[in-house]
Tab-separated table of C-alpha atoms in Angstrom:
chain	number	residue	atom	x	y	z
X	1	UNK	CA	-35.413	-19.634	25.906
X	2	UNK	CA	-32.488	-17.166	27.336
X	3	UNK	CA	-31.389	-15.615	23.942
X	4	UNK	CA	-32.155	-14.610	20.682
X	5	UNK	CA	-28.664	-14.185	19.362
X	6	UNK	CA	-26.830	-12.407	16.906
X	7	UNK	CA	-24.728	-14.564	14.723
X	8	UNK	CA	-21.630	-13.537	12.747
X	9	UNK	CA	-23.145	-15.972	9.815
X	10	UNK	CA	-26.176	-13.319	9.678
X	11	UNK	CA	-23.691	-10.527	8.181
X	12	UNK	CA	-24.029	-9.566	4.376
X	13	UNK	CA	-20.702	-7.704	3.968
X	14	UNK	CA	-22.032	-4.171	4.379
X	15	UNK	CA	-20.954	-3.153	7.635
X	16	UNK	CA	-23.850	-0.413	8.098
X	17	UNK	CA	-26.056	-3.108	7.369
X	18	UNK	CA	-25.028	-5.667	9.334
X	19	UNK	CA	-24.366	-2.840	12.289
X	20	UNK	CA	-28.271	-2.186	12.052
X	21	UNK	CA	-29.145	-6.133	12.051
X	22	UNK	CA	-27.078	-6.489	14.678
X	23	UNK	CA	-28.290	-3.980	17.094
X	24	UNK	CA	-32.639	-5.398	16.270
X	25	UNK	CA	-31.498	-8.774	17.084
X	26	UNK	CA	-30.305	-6.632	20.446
X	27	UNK	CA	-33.482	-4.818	20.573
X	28	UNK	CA	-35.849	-7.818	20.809
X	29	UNK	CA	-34.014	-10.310	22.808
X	30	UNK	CA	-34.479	-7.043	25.372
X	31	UNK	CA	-38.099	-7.004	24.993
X	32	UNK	CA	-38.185	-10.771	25.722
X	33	UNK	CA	-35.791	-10.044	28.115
X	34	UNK	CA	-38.197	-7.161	30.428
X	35	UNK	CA	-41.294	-8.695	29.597
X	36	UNK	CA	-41.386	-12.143	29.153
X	37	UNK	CA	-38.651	-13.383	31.452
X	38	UNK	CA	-38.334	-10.823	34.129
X	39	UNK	CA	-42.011	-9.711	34.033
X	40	UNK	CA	-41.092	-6.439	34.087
X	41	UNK	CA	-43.714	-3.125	33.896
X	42	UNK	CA	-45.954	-3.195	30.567
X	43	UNK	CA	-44.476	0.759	30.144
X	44	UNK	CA	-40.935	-1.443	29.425
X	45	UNK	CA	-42.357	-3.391	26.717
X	46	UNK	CA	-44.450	-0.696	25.232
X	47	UNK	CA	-41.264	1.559	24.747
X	48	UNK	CA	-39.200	-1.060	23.939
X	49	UNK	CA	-41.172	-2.296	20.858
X	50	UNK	CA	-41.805	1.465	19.833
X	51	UNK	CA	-38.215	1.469	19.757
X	52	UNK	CA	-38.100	-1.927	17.632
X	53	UNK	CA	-40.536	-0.107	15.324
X	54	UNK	CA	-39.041	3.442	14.717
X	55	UNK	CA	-35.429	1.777	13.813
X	56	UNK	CA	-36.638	-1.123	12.064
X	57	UNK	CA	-38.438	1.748	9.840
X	58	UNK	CA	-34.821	3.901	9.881
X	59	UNK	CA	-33.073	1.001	8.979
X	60	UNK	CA	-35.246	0.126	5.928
X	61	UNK	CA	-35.379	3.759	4.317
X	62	UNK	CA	-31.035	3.737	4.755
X	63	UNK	CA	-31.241	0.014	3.381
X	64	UNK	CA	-33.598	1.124	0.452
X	65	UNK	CA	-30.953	4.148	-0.052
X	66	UNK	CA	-27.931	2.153	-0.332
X	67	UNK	CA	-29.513	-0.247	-2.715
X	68	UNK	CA	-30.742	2.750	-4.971
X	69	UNK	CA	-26.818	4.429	-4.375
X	70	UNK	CA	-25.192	0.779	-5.710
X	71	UNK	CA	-28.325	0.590	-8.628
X	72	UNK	CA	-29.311	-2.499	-7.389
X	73	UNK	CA	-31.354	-4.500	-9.801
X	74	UNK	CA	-33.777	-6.249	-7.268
X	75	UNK	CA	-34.561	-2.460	-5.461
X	76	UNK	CA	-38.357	-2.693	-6.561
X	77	UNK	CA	-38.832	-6.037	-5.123
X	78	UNK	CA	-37.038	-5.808	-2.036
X	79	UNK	CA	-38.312	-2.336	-1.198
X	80	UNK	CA	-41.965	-3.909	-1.586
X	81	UNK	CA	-40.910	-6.671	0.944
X	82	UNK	CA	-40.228	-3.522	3.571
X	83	UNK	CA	-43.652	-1.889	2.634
X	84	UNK	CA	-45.678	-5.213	3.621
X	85	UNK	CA	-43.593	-5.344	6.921
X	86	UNK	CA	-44.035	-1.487	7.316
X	87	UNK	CA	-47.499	-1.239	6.471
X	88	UNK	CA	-49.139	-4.274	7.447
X	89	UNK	CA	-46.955	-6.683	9.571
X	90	UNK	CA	-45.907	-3.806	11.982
X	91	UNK	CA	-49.275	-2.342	12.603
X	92	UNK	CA	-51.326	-5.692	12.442
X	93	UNK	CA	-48.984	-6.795	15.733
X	94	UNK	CA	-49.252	-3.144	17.045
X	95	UNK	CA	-52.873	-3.729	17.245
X	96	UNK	CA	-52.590	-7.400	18.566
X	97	UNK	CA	-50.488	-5.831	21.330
X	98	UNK	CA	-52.907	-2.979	22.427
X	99	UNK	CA	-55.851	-5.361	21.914
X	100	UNK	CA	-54.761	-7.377	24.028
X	101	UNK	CA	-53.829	-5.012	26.867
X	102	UNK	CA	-50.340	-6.354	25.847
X	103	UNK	CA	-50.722	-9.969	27.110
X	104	UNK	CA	-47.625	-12.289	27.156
X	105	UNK	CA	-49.137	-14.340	24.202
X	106	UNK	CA	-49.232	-11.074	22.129
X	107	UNK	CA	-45.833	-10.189	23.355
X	108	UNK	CA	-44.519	-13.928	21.928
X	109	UNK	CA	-46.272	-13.379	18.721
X	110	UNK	CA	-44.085	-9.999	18.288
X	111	UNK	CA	-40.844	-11.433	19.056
X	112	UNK	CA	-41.497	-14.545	17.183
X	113	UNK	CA	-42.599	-13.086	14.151
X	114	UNK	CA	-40.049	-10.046	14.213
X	115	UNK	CA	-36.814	-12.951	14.546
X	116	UNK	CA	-38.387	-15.305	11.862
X	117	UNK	CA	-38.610	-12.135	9.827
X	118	UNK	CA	-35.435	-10.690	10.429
X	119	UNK	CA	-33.825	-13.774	9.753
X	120	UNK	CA	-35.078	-14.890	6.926
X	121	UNK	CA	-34.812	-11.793	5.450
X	122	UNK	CA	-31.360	-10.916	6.379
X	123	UNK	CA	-30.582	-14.451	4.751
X	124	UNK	CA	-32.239	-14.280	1.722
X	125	UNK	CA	-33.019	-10.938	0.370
X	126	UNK	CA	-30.734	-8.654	2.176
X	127	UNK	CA	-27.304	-11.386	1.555
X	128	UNK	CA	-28.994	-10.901	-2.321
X	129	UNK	CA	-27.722	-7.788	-2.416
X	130	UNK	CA	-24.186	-8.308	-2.323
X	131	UNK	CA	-24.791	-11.390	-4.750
X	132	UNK	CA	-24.839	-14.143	-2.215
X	133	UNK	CA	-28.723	-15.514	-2.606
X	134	UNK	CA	-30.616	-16.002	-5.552
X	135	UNK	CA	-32.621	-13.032	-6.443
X	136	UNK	CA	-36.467	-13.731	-7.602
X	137	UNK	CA	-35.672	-12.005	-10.792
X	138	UNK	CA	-32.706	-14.839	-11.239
X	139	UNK	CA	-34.681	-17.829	-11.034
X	140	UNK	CA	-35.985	-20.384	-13.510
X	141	UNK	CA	-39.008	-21.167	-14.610
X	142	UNK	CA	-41.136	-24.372	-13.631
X	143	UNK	CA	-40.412	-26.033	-17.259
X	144	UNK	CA	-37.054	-27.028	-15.282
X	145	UNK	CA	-38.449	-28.077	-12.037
X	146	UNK	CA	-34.884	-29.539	-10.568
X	147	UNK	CA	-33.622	-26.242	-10.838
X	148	UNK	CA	-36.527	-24.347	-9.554
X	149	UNK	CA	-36.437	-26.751	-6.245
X	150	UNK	CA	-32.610	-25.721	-6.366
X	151	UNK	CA	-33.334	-22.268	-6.266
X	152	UNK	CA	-36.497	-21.704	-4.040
X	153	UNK	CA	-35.163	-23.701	-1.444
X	154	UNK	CA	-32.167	-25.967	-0.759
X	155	UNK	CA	-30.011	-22.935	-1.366
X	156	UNK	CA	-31.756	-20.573	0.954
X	157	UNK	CA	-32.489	-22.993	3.570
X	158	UNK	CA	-28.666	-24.103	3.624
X	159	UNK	CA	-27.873	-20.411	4.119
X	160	UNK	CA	-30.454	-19.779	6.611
X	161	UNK	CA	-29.670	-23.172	8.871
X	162	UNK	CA	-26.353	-23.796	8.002
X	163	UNK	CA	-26.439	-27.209	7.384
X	164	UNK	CA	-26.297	-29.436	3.680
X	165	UNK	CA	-30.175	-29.850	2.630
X	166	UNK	CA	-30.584	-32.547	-0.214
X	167	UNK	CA	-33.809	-33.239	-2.316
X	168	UNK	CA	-34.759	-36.651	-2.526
X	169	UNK	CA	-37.719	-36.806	-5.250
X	170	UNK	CA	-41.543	-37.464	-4.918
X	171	UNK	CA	-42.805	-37.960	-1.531
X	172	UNK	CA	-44.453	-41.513	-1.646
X	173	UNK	CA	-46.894	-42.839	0.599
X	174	UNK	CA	-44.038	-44.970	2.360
X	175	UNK	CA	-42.361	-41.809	3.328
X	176	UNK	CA	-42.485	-41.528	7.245
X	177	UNK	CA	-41.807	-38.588	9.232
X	178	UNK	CA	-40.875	-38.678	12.787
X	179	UNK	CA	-43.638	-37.170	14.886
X	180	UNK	CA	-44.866	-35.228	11.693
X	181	UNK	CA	-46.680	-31.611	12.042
X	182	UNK	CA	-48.480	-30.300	8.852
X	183	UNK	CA	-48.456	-26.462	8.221
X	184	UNK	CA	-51.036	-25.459	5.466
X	185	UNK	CA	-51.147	-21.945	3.672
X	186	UNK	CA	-53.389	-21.032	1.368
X	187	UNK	CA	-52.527	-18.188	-0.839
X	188	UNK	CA	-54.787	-15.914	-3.343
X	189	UNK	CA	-53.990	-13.409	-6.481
X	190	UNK	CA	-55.709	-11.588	-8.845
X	191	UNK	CA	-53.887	-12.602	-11.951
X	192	UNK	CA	-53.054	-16.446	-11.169
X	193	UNK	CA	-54.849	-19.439	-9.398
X	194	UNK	CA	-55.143	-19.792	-5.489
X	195	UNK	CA	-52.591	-22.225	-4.616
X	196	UNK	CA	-52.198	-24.547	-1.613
X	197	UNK	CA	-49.214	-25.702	0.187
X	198	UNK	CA	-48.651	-27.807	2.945
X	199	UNK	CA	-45.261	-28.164	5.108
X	200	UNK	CA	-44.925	-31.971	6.203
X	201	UNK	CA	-42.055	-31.600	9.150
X	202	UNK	CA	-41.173	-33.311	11.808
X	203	UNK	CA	-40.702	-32.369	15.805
X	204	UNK	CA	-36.984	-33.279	16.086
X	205	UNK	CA	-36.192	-31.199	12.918
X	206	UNK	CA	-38.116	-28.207	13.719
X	207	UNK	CA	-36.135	-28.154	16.759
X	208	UNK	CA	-33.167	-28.197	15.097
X	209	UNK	CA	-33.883	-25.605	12.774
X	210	UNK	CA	-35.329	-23.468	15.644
X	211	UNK	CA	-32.219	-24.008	17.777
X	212	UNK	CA	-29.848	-22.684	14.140
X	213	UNK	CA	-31.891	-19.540	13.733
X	214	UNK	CA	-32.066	-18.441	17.690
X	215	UNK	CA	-28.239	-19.981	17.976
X	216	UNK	CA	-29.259	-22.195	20.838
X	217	UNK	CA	-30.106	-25.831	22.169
X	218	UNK	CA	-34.304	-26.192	22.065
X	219	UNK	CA	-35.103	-29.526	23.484
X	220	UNK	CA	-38.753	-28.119	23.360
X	221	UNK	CA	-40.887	-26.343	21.432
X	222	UNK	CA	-41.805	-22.498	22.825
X	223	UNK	CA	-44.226	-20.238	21.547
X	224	UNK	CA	-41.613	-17.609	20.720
X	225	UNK	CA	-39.583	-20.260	18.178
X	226	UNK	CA	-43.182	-21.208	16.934
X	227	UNK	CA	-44.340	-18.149	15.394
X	228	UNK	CA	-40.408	-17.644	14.344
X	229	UNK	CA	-40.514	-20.898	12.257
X	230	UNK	CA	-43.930	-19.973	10.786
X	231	UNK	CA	-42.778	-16.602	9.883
X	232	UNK	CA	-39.892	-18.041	8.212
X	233	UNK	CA	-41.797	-20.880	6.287
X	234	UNK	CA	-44.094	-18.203	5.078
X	235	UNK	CA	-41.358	-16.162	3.445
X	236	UNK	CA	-39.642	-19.181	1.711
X	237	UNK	CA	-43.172	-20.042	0.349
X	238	UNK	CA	-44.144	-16.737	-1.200
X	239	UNK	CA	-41.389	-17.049	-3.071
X	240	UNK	CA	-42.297	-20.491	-4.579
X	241	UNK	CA	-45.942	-18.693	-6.063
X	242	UNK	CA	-43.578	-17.397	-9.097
X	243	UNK	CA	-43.542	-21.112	-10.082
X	244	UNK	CA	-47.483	-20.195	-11.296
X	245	UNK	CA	-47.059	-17.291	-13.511
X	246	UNK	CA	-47.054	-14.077	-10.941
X	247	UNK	CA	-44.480	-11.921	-8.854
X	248	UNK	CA	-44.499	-13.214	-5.268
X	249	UNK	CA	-45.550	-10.190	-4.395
X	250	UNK	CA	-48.954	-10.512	-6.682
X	251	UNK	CA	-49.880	-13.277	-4.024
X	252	UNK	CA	-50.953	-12.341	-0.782
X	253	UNK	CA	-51.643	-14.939	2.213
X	254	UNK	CA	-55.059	-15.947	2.929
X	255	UNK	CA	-55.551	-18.699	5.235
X	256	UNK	CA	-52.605	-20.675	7.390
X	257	UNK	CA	-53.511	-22.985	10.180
X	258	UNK	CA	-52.159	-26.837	11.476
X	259	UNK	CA	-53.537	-29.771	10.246
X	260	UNK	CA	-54.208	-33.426	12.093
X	261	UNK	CA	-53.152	-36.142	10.751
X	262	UNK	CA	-56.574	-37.355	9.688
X	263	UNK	CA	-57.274	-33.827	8.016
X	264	UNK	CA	-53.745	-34.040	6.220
X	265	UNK	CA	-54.572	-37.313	4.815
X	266	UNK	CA	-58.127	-36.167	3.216
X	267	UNK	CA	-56.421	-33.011	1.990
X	268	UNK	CA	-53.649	-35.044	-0.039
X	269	UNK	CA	-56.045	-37.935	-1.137
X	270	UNK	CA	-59.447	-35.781	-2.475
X	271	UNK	CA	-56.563	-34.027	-4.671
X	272	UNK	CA	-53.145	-35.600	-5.415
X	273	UNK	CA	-50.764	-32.138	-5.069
X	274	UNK	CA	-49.183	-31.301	-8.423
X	275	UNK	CA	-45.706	-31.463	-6.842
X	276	UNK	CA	-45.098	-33.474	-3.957
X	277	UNK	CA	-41.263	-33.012	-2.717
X	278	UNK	CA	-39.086	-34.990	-0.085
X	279	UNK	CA	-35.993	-33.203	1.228
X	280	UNK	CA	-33.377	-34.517	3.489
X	281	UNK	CA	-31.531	-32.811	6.198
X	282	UNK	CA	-28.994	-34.959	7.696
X	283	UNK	CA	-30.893	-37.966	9.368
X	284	UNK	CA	-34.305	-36.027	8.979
X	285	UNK	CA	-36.607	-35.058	6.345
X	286	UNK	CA	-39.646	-33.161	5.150
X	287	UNK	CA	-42.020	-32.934	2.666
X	288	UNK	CA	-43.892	-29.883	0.811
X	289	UNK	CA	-46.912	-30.615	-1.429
X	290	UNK	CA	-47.757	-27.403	-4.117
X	291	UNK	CA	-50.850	-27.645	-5.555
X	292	UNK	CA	-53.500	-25.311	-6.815
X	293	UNK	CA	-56.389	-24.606	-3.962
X	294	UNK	CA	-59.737	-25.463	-5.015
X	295	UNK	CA	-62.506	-22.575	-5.127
């Protein structure tokens, strides 16, 4: 991978805003730049991802100011969003890093995580400030599931990938994926059920939708686009908890890992997910079965 570029579909109309995107997009392809590709010093990278960290953290307090200057409606929500990445994200790959005497796996996880973030952020909750996402607070409830499906994901991932996303009903068991990987999170809160979900994708499309967030050609998967994908899955998902009765932010993340083939099909047939839903993107598709975890 040779970039991780900015792309003028990334701005949300707020020049300041977009200015400050713009320039940690810059920011980490330079890390990956020193570090990973030219092999440069481990003082480069250190310094380099301080700097990452102390304007990422500028950039949310004058983010969080504008919203509370405008009276944004969502403030609360999205401010919360910039606590988890401030307070646990941040220092949980800050300790990664030094664990790790900063080893280029570590370094990967950082940039990977960081673009997925800023991405799908920037995408969904920062382009919902200027009234071009669907805010959390806007959505429906689960008593209209079409619309729910509408609003949790075919418009966010058309914004985020740029291309038409369609859903196709019930996944059935004569649905085939191409080269299928299966993602599973598992997800706990104190005032709802644990829920399960597991992303059913396949190889070609994951390189597509790697290659429209870094603005590239992948004809292979890197670790780098990895951990941005899985960053980015994890965001859309939180938002789908509010389906079950609690603020996404009520649910917190406690298990993610790949499955086999063998241990997706046990998983699916012990218990039948409550929703099981096919989506089409151009000649590909993918699946996403919701259901709630058992204890």
């Amino acid at each position: 991978m040779q970039q991780i570029q900015w792309q003028d579909r990334f701005k949300i109309g707020v020049d300041s805003i977009d200015q400050a995107h713009h320039r940690l997009f810059a920011i980490v392809q330079k890390i990956m730049e020193l570090y990973v590709e030219r092999h440069e010093s481990k003082f480069a990278c250190v310094e380099g991802i301080k700097f990452f960290q102390a304007y990422a953290l500028k950039h949310f307090a004058e983010e969080e100011a504008y919203m509370r200057e405008i009276g944004y409606p969502g403030y609360q929500a999205h401010k919360r969003i910039h606590d988890k990445m401030r307070r646990e994200t941040l220092p949980s790959l800050q300790r990664e890093l030094y664990d790790t005497d900063f080893s280029t796996q570590a370094v990967q996880h950082f940039i990977g995580v960081c673009t997925g973030w800023l991405t799908g952020h920037i995408m969904v909750e920062d382009r919902a400030i200027t009234g071009r996402a669907v805010r959390e607070a806007n959505m429906p409830r689960p008593d209209d599931e079409a619309s729910v499906i509408q609003a949790l994901f075919l418009q966010p991932l058309q914004e985020m990938f740029g291309v038409p996303v369609r859903f196709m009903g019930e996944l059935s068991a004569g649905d085939e994926i191409q080269d299928a990987q299966y993602y599973e999170l598992v997800y706990h809160s104190q005032q709802g059920p644990k829920l399960r979900f597991v992303l059913v994708i396949g190889e070609p499309l994951l390189l597509r939708v790697a290659g429209a967030v870094f603005g590239i050609v992948l004809y292979s998967m890197n670790e780098i686009a990895r951990f941005a994908i899985q960053e980015i899955a994890q965001g859309l998902i939180q938002r789908a908890t509010v389906c079950f009765g609690a603020g996404s932010d009520e649910y917190h993340l406690e298990q993610e890992r790949f499955l086999d083939a063998e241990e997706y099909r046990r998983t699916v047939e012990e218990r039948i997910p409550q929703y099981r839903l096919l989506f089409g993107v151009k000649q590909d598709c993918f699946a996403l079965c919701v259901d709630k975890a058992p204890e």
